[in-house]
Amino acid sequence: MSSKRQPISAVPTNIITGFLGVGKTSAILQLMRNKPENERWAVLVNEFGEIGIDGALLQGQHQQQQVYIREVPGGCMCCAAGLPMQIALNQLLSESTPDRLLIEPTGLGHPKEVLQVLSSKYYQQVLALNKTITLVDARNLSDNRYTGHETFNQQIAIADTVIGNKLDLYQTDEQQQLREYVAQHGRKGAQVLFSKNGQMDISCLQGATAGSYAPEEHHHGHNKPLASEQVIPESGYLKANNQGEGFSSVGWRFSPNKVFDRRKLRLLLLSLEVERIKAVFITSSGVFAYNYTSDGLSEAELDDCLESRMEVIADELDENLEARLLECLVE
C-alpha cells in the first residue's frame, strides 16, 4: 500500500550572507560537518559569476550523506536569475524534503530582496524563516570600498546575527569597531559573535528571524540562458561575463578531456591582481579546488569533478587572461 507524500511545510530556513571573500562557503562546510546525523539538509547557493563553482566545491569537499546542494549562477538570486532561482529552490525542496534549508546569496547580491521573495505568499506556507547570519571581516571596516557599498551595509542591516570572521587576523581594536558599526548600521538587538575559519555553533541558526519583509514585485527582465547549463562547444571551452555592483566577472567551463598543468596553474593564479578567484580544475596531478581572497590562495584536493571551471571577480579584468589560461593546458 503506497503512502501519500506529506506536503513540505515550515522548513527552518537560514540565509547566510556576507561580502566577497568573507568565508561564507567555509562556514557552510563547517555547519554541514556538524549537522545532526538524522537530519537532511538542503543548500541553495547563488554566485555573482555565470559559471557556477560553489556547488562543485561543496560537493567535492563534503562526503556526508543527507545533504542536497543546488546552485543558481548569474548574480542576484531573485533578479538576474529570476525564475531559475524559484525553479531550483522548488526542485531542491522536492527532492530533499529537508529538515533545514541554508541559502547562500552571492556576496554582491541584495539579501533583502531574497528575503522578500521567500516571504511571498507561496513560500510562507513552505518555509519558516529562521535567523539571518551575516559574516563580516572586521578588517574591512577601514576600507571605503566596503563601508561605502550599499550591499555591504544591507547585509549588516538585515542580520539577526553578525559574525566577525577571520578573528585570528584582527588587530586589537577591530572587534570593538565591528560592535560599534553593527550598533550604528545593524538591526536593534542584533547579536555580534566572532569566529575563525567560519566556525559557528549550529545553535546560531535556531530561532525565528526578527525581520519582517513585505514581498515586492521585482523583476529585472533577465532571461538569458545560464552559461552553467549550456553545451560546451567543439572548441572545448565556454566563456561568460557578468557585471554589476561595481565589479566585473569572467568565467570559463572546460570539457572534461581538457587537462591542466597544476604547477603552471598555480603560478598563473598567484600572479593575478583580482578581488576573487574560485576554480575547480582537472589537472595531471588530480582534481583541485582553488580559492583566492585578499588573504591569499588556497588549494584543496577533491575526490572528483565533472569538468574544470573558473570564475574571476575584479574591478578590471585582464584581457589576456584567457590566452594565459589556455597556455596551462597539458599538450
mmCIF file of N, CA and C in Angstrom, residues 46 72-86 222-223 226:
data_model
loop_
_atom_site.group_PDB
_atom_site.id
_atom_site.type_symbol
_atom_site.label_atom_id
_atom_site.label_comp_id
_atom_site.label_asym_id
_atom_site.label_seq_id
_atom_site.Cartn_x
_atom_site.Cartn_y
_atom_site.Cartn_z
ATOM 1 N N ASN A 46 23.997 30.785 -4.546
ATOM 2 C CA ASN A 46 23.958 31.737 -5.658
ATOM 3 C C ASN A 46 25.329 32.368 -5.824
ATOM 4 N N VAL A 72 22.547 28.447 -8.229
ATOM 5 C CA VAL A 72 21.936 29.333 -9.211
ATOM 6 C C VAL A 72 22.978 30.383 -9.572
ATOM 7 N N PRO A 73 23.756 30.179 -10.636
ATOM 8 C CA PRO A 73 24.738 31.191 -11.022
ATOM 9 C C PRO A 73 24.063 32.399 -11.654
ATOM 10 N N GLY A 74 24.837 33.474 -11.775
ATOM 11 C CA GLY A 74 24.379 34.598 -12.583
ATOM 12 C C GLY A 74 23.894 35.803 -11.834
ATOM 13 N N GLY A 75 24.450 36.092 -10.654
ATOM 14 C CA GLY A 75 24.148 37.352 -9.996
ATOM 15 C C GLY A 75 23.048 37.266 -8.971
ATOM 16 N N CYS A 76 22.310 38.365 -8.814
ATOM 17 C CA CYS A 76 21.301 38.449 -7.770
ATOM 18 C C CYS A 76 20.302 37.310 -7.900
ATOM 19 N N MET A 77 20.139 36.572 -6.819
ATOM 20 C CA MET A 77 19.366 35.335 -6.848
ATOM 21 C C MET A 77 17.920 35.548 -7.283
ATOM 22 N N CYS A 78 17.347 36.671 -6.868
ATOM 23 C CA CYS A 78 15.926 36.859 -7.159
ATOM 24 C C CYS A 78 15.688 37.710 -8.391
ATOM 25 N N CYS A 79 16.756 38.296 -8.947
ATOM 26 C CA CYS A 79 16.556 39.214 -10.071
ATOM 27 C C CYS A 79 17.142 38.639 -11.356
ATOM 28 N N ALA A 80 18.481 38.651 -11.449
ATOM 29 C CA ALA A 80 19.120 38.185 -12.673
ATOM 30 C C ALA A 80 18.774 36.731 -12.941
ATOM 31 N N ALA A 81 18.672 35.932 -11.877
ATOM 32 C CA ALA A 81 18.315 34.528 -12.060
ATOM 33 C C ALA A 81 16.801 34.365 -12.145
ATOM 34 N N GLY A 82 16.059 35.231 -11.420
ATOM 35 C CA GLY A 82 14.609 35.255 -11.507
ATOM 36 C C GLY A 82 13.968 33.898 -11.347
ATOM 37 N N LEU A 83 13.279 33.480 -12.380
ATOM 38 C CA LEU A 83 12.568 32.207 -12.352
ATOM 39 C C LEU A 83 13.494 31.027 -12.083
ATOM 40 N N PRO A 84 14.719 30.982 -12.643
ATOM 41 C CA PRO A 84 15.602 29.852 -12.322
ATOM 42 C C PRO A 84 15.827 29.654 -10.825
ATOM 43 N N MET A 85 15.871 30.746 -10.041
ATOM 44 C CA MET A 85 16.043 30.599 -8.604
ATOM 45 C C MET A 85 14.863 29.855 -7.987
ATOM 46 N N GLN A 86 13.660 30.257 -8.371
ATOM 47 C CA GLN A 86 12.482 29.615 -7.776
ATOM 48 C C GLN A 86 12.346 28.163 -8.247
ATOM 49 N N HIS A 222 15.822 39.621 -16.869
ATOM 50 C CA HIS A 222 16.950 38.863 -17.408
ATOM 51 C C HIS A 222 16.479 37.453 -17.735
ATOM 52 N N ASN A 223 16.466 37.118 -18.981
ATOM 53 C CA ASN A 223 16.023 35.783 -19.372
ATOM 54 C C ASN A 223 17.058 35.066 -20.222
ATOM 55 N N LEU A 226 21.514 30.331 -18.907
ATOM 56 C CA LEU A 226 22.615 30.274 -17.951
ATOM 57 C C LEU A 226 23.819 29.575 -18.564
#
